[in-house]
PDB file of C-alpha atoms in Angstrom:
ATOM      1  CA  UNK A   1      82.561 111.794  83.053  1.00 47.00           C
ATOM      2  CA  UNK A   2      83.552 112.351  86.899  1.00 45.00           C
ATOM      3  CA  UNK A   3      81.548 114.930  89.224  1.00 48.00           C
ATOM      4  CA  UNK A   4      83.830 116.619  91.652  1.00 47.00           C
ATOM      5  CA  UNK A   5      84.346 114.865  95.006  1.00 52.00           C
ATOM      6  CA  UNK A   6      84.672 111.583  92.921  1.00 52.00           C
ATOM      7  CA  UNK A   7      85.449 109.129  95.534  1.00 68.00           C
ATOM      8  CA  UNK A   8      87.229 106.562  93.728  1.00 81.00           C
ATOM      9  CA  UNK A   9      90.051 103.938  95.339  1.00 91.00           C
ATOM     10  CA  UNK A  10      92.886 101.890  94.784  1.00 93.00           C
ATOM     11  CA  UNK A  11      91.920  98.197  96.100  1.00 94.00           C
ATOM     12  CA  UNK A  12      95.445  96.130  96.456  1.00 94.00           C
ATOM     13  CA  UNK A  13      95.999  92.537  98.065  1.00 94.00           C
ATOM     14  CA  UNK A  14      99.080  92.887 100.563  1.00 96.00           C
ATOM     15  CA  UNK A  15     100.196  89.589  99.104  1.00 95.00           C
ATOM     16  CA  UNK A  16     103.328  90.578  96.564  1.00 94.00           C
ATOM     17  CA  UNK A  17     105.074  93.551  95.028  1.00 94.00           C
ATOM     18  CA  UNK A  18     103.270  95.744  92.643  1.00 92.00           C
ATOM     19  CA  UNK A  19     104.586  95.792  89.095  1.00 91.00           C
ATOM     20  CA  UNK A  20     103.745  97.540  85.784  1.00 90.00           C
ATOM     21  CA  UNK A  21     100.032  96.909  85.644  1.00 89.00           C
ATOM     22  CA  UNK A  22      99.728  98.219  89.447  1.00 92.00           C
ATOM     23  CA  UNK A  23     101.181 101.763  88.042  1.00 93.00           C
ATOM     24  CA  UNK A  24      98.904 101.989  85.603  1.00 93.00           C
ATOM     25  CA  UNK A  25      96.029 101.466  88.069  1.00 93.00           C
ATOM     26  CA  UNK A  26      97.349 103.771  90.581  1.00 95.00           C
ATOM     27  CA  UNK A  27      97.881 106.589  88.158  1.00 94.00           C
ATOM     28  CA  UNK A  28      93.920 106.147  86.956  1.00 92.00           C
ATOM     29  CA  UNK A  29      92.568 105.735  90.170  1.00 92.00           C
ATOM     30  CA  UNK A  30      94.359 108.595  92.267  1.00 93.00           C
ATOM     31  CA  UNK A  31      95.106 110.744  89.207  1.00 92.00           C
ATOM     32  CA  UNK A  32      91.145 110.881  88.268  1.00 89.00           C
ATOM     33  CA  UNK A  33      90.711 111.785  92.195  1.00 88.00           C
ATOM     34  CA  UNK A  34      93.281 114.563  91.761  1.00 88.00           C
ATOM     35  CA  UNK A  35      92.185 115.994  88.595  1.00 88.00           C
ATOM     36  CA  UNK A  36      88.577 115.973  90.174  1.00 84.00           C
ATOM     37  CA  UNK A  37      89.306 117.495  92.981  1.00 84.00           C
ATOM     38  CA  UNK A  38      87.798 114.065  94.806  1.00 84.00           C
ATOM     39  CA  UNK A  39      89.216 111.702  98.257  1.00 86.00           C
ATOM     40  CA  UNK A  40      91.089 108.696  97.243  1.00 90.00           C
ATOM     41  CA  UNK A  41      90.621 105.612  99.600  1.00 93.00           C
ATOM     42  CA  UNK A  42      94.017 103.482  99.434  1.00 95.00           C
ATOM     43  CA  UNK A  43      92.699 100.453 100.901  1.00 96.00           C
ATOM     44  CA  UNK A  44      94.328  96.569 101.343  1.00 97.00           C
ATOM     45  CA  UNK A  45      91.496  93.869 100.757  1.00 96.00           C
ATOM     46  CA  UNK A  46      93.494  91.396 103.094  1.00 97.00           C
ATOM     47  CA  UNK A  47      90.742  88.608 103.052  1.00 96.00           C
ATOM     48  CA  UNK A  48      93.764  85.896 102.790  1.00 96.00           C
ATOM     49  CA  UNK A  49      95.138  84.802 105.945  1.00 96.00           C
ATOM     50  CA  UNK A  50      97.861  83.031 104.458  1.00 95.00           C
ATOM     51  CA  UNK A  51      99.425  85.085 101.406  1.00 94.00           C
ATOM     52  CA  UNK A  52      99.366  88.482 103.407  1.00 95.00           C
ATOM     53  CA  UNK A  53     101.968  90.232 105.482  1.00 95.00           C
ATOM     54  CA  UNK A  54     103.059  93.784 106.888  1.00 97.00           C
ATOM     55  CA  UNK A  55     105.498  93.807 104.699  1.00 95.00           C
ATOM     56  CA  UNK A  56     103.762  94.376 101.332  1.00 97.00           C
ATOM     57  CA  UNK A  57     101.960  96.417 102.974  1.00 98.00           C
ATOM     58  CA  UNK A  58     104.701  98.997 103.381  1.00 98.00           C
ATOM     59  CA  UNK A  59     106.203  97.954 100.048  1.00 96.00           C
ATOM     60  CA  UNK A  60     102.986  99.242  98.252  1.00 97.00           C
ATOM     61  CA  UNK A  61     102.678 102.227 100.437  1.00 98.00           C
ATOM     62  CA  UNK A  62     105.922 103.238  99.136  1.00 98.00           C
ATOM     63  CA  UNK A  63     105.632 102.564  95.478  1.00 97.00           C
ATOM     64  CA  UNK A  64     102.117 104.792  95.380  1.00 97.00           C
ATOM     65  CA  UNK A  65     104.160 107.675  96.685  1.00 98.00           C
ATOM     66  CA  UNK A  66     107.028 107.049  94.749  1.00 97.00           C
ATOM     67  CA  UNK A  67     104.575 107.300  91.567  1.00 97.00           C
ATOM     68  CA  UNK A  68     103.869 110.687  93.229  1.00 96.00           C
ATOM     69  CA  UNK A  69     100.585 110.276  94.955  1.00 96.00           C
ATOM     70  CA  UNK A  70      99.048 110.359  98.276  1.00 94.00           C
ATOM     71  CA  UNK A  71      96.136 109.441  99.649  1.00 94.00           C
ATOM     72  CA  UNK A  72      93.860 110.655 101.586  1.00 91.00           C
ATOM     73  CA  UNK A  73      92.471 107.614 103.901  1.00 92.00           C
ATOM     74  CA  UNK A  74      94.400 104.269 104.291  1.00 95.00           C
ATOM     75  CA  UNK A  75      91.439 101.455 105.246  1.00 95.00           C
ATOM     76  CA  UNK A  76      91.718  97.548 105.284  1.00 97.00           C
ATOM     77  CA  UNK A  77      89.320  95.054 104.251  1.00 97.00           C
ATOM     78  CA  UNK A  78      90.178  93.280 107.680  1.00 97.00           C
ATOM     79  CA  UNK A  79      88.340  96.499 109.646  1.00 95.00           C
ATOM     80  CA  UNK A  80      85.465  94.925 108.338  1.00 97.00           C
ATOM     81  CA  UNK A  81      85.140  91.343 108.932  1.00 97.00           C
ATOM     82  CA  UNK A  82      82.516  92.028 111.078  1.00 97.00           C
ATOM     83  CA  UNK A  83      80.411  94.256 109.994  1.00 97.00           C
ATOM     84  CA  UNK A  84      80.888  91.732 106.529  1.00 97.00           C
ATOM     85  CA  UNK A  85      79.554  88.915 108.901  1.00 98.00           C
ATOM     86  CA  UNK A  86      76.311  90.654 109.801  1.00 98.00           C
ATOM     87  CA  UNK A  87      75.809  90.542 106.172  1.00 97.00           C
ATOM     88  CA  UNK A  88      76.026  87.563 105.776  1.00 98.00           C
ATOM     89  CA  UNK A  89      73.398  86.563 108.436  1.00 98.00           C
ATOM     90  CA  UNK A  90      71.126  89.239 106.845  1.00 98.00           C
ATOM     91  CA  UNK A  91      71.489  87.093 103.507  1.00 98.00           C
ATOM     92  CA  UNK A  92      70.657  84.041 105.310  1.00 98.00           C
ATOM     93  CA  UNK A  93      67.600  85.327 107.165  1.00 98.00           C
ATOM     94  CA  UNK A  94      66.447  86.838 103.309  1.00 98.00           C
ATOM     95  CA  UNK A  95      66.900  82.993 102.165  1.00 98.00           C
ATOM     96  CA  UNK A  96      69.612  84.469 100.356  1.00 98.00           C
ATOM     97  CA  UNK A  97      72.795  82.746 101.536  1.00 98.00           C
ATOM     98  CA  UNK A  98      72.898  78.791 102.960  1.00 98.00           C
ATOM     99  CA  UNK A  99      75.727  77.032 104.401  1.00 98.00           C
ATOM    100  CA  UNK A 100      76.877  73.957 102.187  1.00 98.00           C
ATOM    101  CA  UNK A 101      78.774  71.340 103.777  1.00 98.00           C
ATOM    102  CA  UNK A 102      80.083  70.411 100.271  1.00 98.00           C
ATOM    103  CA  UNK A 103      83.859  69.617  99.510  1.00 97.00           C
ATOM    104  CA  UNK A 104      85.669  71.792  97.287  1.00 96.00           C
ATOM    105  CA  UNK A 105      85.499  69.617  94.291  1.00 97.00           C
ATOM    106  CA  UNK A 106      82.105  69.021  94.695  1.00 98.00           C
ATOM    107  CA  UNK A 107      81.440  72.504  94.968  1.00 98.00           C
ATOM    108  CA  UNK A 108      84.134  72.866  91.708  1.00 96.00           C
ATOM    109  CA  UNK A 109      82.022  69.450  89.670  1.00 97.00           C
ATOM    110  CA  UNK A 110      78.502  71.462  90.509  1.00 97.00           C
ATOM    111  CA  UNK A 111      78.836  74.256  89.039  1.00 97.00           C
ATOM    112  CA  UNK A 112      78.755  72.854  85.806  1.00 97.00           C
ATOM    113  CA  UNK A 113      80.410  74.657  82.252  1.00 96.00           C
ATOM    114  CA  UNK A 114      79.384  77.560  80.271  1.00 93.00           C
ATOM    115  CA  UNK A 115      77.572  74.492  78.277  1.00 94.00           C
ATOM    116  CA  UNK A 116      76.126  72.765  80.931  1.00 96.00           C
ATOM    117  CA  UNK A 117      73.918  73.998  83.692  1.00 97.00           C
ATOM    118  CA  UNK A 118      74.957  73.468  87.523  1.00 98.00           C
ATOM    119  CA  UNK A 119      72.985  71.287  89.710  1.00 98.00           C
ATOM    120  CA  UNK A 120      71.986  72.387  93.171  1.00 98.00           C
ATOM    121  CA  UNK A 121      73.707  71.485  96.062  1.00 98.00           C
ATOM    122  CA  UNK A 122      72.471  69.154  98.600  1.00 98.00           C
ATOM    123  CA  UNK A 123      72.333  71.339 101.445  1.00 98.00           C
ATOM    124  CA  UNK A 124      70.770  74.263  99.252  1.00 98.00           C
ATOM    125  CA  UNK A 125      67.568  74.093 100.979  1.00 97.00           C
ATOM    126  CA  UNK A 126      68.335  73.964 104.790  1.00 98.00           C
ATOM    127  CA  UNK A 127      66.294  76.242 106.807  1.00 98.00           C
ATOM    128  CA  UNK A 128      67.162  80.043 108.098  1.00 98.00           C
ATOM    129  CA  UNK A 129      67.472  78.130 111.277  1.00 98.00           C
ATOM    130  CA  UNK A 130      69.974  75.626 110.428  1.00 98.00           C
ATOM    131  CA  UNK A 131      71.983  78.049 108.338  1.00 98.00           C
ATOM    132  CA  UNK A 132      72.122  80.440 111.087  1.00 98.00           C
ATOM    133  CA  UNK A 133      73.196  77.829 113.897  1.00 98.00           C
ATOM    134  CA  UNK A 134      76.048  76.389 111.223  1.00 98.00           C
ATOM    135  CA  UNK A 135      77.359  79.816 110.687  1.00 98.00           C
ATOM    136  CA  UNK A 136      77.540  80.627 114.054  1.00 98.00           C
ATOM    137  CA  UNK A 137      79.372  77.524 114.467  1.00 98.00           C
ATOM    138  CA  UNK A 138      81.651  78.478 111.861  1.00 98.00           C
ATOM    139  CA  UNK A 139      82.092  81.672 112.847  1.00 97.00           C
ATOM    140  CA  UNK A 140      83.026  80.736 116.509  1.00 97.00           C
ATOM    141  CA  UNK A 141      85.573  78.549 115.557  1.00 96.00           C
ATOM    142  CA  UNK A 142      84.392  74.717 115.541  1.00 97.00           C
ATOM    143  CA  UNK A 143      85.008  73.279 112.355  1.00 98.00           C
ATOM    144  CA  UNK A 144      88.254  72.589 110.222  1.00 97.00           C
ATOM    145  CA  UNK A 145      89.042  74.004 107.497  1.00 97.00           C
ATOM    146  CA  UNK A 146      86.659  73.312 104.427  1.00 96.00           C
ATOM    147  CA  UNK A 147      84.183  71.673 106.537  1.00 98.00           C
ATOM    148  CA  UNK A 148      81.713  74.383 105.202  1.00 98.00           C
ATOM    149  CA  UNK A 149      81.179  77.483 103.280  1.00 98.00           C
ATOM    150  CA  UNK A 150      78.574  79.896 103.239  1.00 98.00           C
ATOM    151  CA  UNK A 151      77.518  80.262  99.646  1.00 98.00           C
ATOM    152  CA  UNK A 152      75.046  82.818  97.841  1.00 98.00           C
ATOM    153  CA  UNK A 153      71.807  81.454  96.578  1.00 98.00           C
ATOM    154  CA  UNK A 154      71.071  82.701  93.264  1.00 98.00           C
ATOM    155  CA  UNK A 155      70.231  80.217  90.384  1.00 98.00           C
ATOM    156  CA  UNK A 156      73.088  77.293  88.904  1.00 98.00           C
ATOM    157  CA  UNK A 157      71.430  77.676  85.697  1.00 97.00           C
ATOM    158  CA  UNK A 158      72.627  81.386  85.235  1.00 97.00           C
ATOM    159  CA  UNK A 159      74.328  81.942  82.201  1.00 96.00           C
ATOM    160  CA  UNK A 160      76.951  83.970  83.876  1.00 96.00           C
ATOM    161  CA  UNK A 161      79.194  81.372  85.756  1.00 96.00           C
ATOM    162  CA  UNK A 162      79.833  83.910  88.485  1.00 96.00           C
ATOM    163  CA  UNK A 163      76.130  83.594  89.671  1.00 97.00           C
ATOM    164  CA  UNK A 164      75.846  80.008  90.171  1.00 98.00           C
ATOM    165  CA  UNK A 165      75.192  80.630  94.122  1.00 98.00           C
ATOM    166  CA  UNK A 166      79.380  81.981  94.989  1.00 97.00           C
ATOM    167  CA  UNK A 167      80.800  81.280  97.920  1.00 98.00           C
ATOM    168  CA  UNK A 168      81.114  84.023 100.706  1.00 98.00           C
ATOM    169  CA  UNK A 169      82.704  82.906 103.293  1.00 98.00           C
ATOM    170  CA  UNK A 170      85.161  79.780 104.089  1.00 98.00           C
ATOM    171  CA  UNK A 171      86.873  78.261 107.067  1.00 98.00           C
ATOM    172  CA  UNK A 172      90.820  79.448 107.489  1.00 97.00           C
ATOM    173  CA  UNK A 173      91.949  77.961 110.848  1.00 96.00           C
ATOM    174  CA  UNK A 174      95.673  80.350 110.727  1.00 95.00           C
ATOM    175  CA  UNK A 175      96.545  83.984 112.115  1.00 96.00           C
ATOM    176  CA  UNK A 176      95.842  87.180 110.282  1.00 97.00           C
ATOM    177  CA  UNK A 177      98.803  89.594 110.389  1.00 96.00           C
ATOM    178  CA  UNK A 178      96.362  92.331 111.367  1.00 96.00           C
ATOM    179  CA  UNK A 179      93.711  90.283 113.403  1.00 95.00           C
ATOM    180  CA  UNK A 180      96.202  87.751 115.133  1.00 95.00           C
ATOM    181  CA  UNK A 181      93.705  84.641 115.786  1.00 94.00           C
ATOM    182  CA  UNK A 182      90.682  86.239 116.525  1.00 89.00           C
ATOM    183  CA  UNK A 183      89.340  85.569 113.452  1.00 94.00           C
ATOM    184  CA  UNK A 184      88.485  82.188 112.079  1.00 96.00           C
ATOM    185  CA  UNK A 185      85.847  83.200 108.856  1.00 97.00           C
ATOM    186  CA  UNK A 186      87.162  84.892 106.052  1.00 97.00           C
ATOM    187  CA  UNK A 187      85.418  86.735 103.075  1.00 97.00           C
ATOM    188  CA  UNK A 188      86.249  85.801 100.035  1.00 96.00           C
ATOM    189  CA  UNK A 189      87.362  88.269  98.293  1.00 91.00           C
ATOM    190  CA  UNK A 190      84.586  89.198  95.588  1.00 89.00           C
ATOM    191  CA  UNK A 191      82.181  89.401  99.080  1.00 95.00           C
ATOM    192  CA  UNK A 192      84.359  91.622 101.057  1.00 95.00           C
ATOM    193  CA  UNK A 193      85.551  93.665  97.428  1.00 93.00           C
ATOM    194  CA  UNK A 194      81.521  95.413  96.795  1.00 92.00           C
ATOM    195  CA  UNK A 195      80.994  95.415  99.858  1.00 95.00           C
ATOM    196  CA  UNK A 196      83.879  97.161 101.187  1.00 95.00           C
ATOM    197  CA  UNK A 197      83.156 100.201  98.386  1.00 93.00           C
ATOM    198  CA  UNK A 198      79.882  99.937  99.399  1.00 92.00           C
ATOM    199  CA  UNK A 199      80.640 100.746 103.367  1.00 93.00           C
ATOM    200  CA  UNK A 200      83.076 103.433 102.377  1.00 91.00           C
ATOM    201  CA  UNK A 201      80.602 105.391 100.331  1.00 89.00           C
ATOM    202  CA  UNK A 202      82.872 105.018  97.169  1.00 90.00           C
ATOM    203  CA  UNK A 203      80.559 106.512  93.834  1.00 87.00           C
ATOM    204  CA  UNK A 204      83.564 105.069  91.220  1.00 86.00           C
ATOM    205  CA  UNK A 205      85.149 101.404  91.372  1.00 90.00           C
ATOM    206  CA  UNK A 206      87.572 101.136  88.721  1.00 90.00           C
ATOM    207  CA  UNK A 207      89.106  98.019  87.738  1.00 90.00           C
ATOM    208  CA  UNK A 208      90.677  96.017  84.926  1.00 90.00           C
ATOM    209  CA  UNK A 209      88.236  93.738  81.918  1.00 92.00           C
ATOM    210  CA  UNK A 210      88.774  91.099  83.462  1.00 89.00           C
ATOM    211  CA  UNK A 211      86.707  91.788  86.227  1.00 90.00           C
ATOM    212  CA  UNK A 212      83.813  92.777  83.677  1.00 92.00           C
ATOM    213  CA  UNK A 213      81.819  89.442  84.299  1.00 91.00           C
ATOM    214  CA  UNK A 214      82.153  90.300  88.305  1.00 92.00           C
ATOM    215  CA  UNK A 215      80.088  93.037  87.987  1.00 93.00           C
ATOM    216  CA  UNK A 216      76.703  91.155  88.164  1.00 95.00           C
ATOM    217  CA  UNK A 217      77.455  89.733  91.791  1.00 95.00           C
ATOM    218  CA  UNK A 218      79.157  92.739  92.911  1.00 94.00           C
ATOM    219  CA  UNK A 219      75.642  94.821  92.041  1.00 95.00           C
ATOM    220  CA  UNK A 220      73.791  91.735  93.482  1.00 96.00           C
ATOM    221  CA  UNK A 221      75.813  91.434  96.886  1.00 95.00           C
ATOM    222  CA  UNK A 222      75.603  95.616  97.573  1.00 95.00           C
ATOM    223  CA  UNK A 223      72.122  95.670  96.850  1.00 95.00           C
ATOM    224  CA  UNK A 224      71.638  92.472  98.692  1.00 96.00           C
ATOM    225  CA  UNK A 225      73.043  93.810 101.704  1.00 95.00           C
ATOM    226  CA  UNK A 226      70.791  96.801 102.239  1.00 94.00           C
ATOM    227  CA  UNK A 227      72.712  99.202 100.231  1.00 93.00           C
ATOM    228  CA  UNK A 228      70.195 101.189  97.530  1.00 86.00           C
ATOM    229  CA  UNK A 229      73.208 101.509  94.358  1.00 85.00           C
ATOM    230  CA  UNK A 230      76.084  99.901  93.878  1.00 87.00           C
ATOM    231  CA  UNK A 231      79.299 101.953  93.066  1.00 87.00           C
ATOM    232  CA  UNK A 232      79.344 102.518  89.048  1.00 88.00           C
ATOM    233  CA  UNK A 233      82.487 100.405  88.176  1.00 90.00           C
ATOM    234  CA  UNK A 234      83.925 101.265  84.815  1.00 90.00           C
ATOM    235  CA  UNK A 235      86.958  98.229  83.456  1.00 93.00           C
ATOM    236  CA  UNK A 236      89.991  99.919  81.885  1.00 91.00           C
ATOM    237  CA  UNK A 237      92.295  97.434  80.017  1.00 91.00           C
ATOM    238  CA  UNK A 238      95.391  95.452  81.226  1.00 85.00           C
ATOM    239  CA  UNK A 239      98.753  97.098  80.929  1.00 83.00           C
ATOM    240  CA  UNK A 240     100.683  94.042  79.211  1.00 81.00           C
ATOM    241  CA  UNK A 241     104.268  94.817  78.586  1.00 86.00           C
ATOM    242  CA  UNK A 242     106.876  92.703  76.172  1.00 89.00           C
ATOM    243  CA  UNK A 243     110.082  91.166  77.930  1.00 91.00           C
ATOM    244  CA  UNK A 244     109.426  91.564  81.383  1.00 87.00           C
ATOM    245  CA  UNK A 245     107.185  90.115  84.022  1.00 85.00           C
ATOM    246  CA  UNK A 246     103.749  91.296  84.600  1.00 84.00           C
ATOM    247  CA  UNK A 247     102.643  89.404  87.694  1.00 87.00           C
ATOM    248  CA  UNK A 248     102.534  89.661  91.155  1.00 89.00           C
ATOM    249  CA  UNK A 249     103.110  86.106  91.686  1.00 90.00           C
ATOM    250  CA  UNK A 250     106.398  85.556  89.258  1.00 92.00           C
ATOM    251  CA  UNK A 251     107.993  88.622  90.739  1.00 91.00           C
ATOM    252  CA  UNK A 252     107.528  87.205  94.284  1.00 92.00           C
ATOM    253  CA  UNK A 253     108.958  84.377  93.534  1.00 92.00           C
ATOM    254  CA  UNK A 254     111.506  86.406  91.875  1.00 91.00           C
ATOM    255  CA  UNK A 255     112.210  88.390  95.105  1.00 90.00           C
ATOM    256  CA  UNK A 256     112.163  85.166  97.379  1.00 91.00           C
ATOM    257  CA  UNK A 257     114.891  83.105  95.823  1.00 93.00           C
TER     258      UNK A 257
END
């Protein structure tokens, strides 16, 4: 099912410890890249300013290679904050993408219930112009946190909740450990996920079921940004284990105190 020189990769946050489920994803990913003779991207999708650090980092390099792998190009999410900023402005100038001054529960009380339709927000139908001058306002550093987001502009009626216009990027006023506080606008990390695979030329995102309804925006945002296919992502199921902890965020806490 994989031609040779499969470029698939392994994705993780730098946020926690891997467990379990984290094996099983590094075995698929850079196992199917071995056994097809293809380049393996190992690549940290550090979009969070305030969960990340060095340190997990270096924790996860160590577990892939303890599970017996290398790989063959180490890349971070944070390389391409800018590069994921000039898409964004592309999707603004398409009418694509709007700035919405919204708060968070708004944003959360619009979007409506797999029942109920979303209604459109207020600011959906600013002009390129304003957009543009907001999010290079937001982008320089002049707002607070939450003041706005930059959201895509699809349809709040979709029946797939994922599509009712996501946000793209948000406001985080605190140091990167890789970018120090150069950096005010974060991805989130569905934008800077496609995209990302997309930039790297990967052919084969694999990634858990849960990630099945994702798919839609992931095609939407590559194509979106100038890119003519998407990477084909085939979902592999969870690795659930009895007696034991299968999260990232129980075993930190775990590790912590």
């Amino acid at each position: 099912p994989f031609p040779r020189e499969t470029p698939p990769r392994f994705p993780p946050d730098p946020n926690g410890f891997m467990h379990m489920g984290h094996a099983k994803s590094v075995c698929l990913n850079l196992g199917i890249a071995e056994e097809f003779g293809g380049r393996v991207n190992l690549r940290f999708d550090d979009t969070n300013p305030f969960t990340e650090d060095m340190r997990y980092v270096e924790a996860i390099r160590q577990d892939v290679r303890w599970l017996g792998f290398e790989w063959n190009a180490e890349l971070y999410a944070s390389d391409y904050f800018e590069k994921l900023y000039e898409f964004a402005e592309l999707l603004v100038q398409k009418r694509k993408a709007y700035v919405d001054s919204q708060s968070e529960e708004e944003i959360r009380e619009g979007r409506g219930t797999v029942t109920v339709p979303g209604t459109d927000s207020p600011y959906r139908d600013r002009s390129v112009a304003e957009n543009l001058d907001l999010l290079r306002r937001m982008r320089a550093g002049e707002f607070a946190d939450g003041a706005h987001v930059l959201r895509a502009k699809i349809d709040m009626a979709h029946p797939n909740m994922i599509m009712r216009d996501p946000l793209l990027l948000r406001i985080r006023n605190a140091p990167h450990y890789r970018r120090g506080t150069d950096w005010v606008l974060y991805p989130l990390y569905d934008f800077a996920h496609g995209l990302s695979d997309a930039i790297e030329g990967i052919t084969h995102s694999l990634c858990t079921l849960e990630f099945k309804d994702n798919k839609e925006i992931y095609d939407w945002r590559v194509r979106e940004a100038g890119f003519e296919r998407p990477p084909e992502q085939t979902e592999f199921a969870r690795l659930e284990l009895d007696y034991t902890i299968v999260s990232k965020r129980k075993l930190l806490r775990l590790v912590n105190e």
